[in-house]
mmCIF file of C-alpha atoms in Angstrom:
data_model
loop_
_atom_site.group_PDB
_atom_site.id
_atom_site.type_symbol
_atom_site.label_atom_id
_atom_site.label_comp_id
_atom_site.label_asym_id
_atom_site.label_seq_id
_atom_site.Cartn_x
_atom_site.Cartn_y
_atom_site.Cartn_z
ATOM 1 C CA UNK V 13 -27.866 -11.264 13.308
ATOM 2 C CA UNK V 14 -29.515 -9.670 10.905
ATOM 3 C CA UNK V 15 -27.665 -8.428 7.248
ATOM 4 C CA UNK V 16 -28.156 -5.990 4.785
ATOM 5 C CA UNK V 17 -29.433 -6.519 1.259
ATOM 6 C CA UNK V 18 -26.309 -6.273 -0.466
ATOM 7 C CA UNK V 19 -24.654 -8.704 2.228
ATOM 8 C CA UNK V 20 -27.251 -11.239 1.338
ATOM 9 C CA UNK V 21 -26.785 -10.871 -2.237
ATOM 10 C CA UNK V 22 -22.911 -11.201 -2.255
ATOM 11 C CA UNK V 23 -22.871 -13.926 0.033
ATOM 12 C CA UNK V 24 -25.118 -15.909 -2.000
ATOM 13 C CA UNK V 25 -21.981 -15.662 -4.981
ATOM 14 C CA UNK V 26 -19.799 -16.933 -2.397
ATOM 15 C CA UNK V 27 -19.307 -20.947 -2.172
ATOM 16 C CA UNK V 28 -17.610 -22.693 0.543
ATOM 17 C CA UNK V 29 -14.725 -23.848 -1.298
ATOM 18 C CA UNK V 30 -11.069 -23.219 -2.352
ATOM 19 C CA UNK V 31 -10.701 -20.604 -5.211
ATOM 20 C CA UNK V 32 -7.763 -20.118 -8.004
ATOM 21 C CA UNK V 33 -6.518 -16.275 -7.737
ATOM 22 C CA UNK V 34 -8.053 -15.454 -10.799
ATOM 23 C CA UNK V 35 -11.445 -16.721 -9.292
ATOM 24 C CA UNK V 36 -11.256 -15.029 -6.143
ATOM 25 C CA UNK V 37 -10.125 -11.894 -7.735
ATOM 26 C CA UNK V 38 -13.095 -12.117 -9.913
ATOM 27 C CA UNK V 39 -15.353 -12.996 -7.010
ATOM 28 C CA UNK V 40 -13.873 -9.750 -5.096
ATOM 29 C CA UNK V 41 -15.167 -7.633 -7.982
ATOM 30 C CA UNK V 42 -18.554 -9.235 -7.915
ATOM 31 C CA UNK V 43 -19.453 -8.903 -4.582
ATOM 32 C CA UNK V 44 -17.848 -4.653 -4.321
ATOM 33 C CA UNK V 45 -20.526 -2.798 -3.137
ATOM 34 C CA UNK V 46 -18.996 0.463 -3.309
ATOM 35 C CA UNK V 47 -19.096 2.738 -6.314
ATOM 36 C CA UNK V 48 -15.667 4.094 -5.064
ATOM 37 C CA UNK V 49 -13.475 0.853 -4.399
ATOM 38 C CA UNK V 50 -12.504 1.184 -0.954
ATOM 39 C CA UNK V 51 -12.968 -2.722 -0.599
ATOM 40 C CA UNK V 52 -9.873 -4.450 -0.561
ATOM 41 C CA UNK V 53 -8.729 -8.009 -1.344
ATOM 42 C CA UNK V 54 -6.430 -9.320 0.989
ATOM 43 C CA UNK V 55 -4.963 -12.733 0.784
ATOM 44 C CA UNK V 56 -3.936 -15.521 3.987
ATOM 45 C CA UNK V 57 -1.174 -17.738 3.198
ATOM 46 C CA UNK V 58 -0.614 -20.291 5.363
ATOM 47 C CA UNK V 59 3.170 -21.323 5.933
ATOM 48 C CA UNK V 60 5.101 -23.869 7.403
ATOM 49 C CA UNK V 61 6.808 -22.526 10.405
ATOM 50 C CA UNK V 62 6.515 -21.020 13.664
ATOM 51 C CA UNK V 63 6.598 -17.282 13.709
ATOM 52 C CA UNK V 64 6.801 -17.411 17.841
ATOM 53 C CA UNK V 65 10.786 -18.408 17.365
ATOM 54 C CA UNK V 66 12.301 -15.065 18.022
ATOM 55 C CA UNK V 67 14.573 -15.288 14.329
ATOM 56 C CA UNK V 68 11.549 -14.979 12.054
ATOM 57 C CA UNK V 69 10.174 -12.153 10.998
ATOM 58 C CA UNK V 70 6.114 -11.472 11.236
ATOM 59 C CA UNK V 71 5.649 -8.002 10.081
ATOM 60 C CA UNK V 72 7.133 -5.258 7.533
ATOM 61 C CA UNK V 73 6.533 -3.991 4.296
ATOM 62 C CA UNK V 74 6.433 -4.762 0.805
ATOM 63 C CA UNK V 75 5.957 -2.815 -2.681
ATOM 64 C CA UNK V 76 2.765 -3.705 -4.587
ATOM 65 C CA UNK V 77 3.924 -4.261 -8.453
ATOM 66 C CA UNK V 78 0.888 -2.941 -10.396
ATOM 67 C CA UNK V 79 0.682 0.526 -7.817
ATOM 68 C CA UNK V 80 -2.289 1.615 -6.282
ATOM 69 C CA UNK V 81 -5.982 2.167 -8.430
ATOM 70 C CA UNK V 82 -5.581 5.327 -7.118
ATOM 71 C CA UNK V 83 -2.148 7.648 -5.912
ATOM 72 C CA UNK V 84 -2.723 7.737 -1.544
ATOM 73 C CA UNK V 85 -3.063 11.181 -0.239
ATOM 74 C CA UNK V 86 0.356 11.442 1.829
ATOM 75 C CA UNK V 87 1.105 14.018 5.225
ATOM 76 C CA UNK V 88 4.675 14.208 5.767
ATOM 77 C CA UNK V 89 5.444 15.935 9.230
ATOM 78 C CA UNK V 90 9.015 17.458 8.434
ATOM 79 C CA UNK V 91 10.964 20.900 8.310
ATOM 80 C CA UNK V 92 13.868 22.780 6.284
ATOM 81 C CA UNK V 93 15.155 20.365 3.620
ATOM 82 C CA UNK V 94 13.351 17.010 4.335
ATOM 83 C CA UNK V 95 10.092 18.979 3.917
ATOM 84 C CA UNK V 96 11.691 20.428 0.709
ATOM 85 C CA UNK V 97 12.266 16.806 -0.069
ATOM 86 C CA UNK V 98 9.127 15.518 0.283
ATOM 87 C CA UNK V 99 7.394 18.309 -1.654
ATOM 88 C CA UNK V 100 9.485 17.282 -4.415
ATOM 89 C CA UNK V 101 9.005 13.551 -3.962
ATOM 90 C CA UNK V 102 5.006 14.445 -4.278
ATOM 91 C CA UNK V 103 3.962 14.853 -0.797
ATOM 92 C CA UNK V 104 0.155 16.051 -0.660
ATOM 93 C CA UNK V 105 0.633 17.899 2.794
ATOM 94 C CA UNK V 106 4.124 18.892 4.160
ATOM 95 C CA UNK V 107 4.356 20.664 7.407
ATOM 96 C CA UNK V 108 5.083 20.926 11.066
ATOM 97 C CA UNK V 109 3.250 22.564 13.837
ATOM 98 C CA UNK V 110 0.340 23.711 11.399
ATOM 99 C CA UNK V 111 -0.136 20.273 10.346
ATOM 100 C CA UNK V 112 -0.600 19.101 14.209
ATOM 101 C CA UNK V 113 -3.252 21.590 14.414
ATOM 102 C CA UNK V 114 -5.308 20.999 11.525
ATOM 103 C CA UNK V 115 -5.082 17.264 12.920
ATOM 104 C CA UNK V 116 -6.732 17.899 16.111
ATOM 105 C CA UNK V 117 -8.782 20.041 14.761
ATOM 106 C CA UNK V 118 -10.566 17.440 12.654
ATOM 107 C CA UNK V 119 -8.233 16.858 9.788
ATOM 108 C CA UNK V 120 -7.995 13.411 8.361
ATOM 109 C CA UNK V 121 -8.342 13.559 4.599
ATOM 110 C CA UNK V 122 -5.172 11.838 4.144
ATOM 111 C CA UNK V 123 -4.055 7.856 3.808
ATOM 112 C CA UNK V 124 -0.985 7.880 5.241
ATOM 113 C CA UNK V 125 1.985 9.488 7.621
ATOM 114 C CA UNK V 126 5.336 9.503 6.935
ATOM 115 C CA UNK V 127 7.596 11.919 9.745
ATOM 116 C CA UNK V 128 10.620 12.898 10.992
ATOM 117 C CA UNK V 129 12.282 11.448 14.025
ATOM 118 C CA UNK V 130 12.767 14.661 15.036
ATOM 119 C CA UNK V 131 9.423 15.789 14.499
ATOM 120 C CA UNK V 132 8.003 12.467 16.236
ATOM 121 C CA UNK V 133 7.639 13.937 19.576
ATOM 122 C CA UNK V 134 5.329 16.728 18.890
ATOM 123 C CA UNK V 135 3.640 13.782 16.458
ATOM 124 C CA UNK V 136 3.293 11.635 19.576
ATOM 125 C CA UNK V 137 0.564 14.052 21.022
ATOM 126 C CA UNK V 138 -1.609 13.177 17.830
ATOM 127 C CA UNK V 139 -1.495 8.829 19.044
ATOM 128 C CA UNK V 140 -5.524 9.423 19.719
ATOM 129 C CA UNK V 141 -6.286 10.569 16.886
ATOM 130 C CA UNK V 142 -4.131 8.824 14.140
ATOM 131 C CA UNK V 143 -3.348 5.523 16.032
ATOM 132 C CA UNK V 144 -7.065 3.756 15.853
ATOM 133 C CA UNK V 145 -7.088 4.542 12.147
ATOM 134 C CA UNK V 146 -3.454 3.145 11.244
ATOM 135 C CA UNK V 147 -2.121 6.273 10.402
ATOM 136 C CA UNK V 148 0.289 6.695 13.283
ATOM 137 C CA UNK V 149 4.179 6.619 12.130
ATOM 138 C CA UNK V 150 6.090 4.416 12.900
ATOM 139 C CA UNK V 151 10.034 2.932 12.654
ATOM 140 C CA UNK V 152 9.372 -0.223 11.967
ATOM 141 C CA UNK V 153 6.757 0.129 8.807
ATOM 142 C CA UNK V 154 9.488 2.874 7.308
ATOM 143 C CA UNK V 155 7.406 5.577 8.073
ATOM 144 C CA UNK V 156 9.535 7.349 10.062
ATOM 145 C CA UNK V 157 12.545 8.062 8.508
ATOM 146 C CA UNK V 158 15.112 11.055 8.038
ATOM 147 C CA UNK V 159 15.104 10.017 4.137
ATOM 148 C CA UNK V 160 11.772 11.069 3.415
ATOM 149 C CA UNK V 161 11.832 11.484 -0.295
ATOM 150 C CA UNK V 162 11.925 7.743 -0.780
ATOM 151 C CA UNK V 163 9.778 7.142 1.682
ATOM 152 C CA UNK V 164 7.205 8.989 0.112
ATOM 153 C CA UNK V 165 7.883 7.457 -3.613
ATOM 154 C CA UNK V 166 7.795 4.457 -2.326
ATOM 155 C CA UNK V 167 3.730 4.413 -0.270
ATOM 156 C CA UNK V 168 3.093 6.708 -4.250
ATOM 157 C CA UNK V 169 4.315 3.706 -6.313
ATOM 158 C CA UNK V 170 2.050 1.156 -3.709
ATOM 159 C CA UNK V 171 3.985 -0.026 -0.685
ATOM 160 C CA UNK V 172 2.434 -2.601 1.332
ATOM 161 C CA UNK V 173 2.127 -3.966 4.774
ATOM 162 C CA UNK V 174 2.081 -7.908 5.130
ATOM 163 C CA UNK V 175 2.004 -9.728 9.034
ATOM 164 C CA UNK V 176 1.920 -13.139 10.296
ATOM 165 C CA UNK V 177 -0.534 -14.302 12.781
ATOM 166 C CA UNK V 178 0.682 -16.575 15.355
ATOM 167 C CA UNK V 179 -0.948 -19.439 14.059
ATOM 168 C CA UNK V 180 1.530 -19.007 10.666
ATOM 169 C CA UNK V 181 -0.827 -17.079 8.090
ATOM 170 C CA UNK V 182 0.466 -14.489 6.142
ATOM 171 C CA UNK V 183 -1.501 -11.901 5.883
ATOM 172 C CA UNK V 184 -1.560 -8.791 3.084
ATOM 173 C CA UNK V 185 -3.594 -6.545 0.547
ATOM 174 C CA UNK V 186 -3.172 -7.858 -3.206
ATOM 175 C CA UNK V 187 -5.215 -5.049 -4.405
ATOM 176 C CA UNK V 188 -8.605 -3.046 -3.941
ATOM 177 C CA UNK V 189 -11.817 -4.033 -6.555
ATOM 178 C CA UNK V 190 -11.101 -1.228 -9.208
ATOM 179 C CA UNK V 191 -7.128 -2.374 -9.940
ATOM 180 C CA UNK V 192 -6.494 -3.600 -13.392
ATOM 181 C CA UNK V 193 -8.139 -7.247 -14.120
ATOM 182 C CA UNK V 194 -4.518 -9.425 -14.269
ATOM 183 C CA UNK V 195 -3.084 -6.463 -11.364
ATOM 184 C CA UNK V 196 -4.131 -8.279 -7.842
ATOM 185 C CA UNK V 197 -4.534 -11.780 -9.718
ATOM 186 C CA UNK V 198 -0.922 -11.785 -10.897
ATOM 187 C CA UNK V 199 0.271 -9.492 -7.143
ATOM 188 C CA UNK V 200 -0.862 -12.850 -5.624
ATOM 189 C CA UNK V 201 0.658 -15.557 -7.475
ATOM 190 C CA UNK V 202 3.531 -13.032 -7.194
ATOM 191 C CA UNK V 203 3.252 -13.272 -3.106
ATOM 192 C CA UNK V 204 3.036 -16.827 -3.226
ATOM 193 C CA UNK V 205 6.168 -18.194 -4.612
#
């Protein structure tokens, strides 16, 4: 197969081996090719235990401590007071049936979805268009909730999603390439204990 330039480059930095957080953090900054960090670091853990057995978890969120590099454009799909709520909470786009719209109309300068369960079955016509990307609410992830004021401080201040593959890695973003030098470094060791 045939790579890119920059590909090359950065995977000439790249040594098989084991690296400390700090190193791999640094290595994560040296090999960003993007002027606007969209590249992030993510982290596998391996762990001890079966995640098959039906007790243990292997999904769900988690709150990054140093917050995102940059504040996640947020759509909340709500009405009456929870949209009230999340305009106060900092919501970038509150709406409804005007929202839906815009959305199939070609609409997707946002990060993430946070809606009703009310709202959630005029939402589910939108599964096309917003589940490929990741975007699609859901119960489980907290992003479909009736308190949507915390819901929406909470993705603001860096919430995060962490999984375990069924061979027992843990999976999760520490940070993107433009966080602060000790912020996905220390989000790691953090994760790790």
């Amino acid at each position: 197969m045939k790579r890119s330039k920059a590909y090359r480059k950065a995977d000439e930095l790249v040594q098989a081996r084991l690296y400390s957080p700090a190193e791999a953090v640094e290595l994560a900054r040296k090999t960003s090719t993007n002027e606007v960090s969209t590249r992030r670091s993510r982290s596998r853990c391996g762990w001890a235990w079966t995640p098959a057995r039906p007790t243990r978890w292997s999904a769900g969120p988690s709150t990054c401590r140093t917050g995102p590099a940059r504040r996640p454009a947020l759509l909340v799909f709500a009405t009456g007071n929870r949209a009230e709520q999340a305009e106060a909470a900092g919501a970038d786009y509150v709406g409804a049936d005007d929202l839906i719209e815009r959305i199939q109309g070609g609409f997707l300068d946002f990060d993430a979805v946070v809606a009703t369960p009310d709202m959630m079955g005029k939402v589910g016509r939108l599964g096309r268009v917003l589940g490929p990307r990741g975007l699609m609410p859901n119960p489980k992830t907290g992003t479909v909730t009736t308190d949507v004021g915390k819901a929406v401080s909470d993705i603001k201040g860096g919430k995060i999603e962490f999984r375990v593959d069924r061979h027992g890695n843990l999976h999760f973003v520490i940070g993107k390439a433009s966080f602060p030098r000790p912020g996905a470094g220390g989000e790691l060791r953090r994760r790790a204990r």
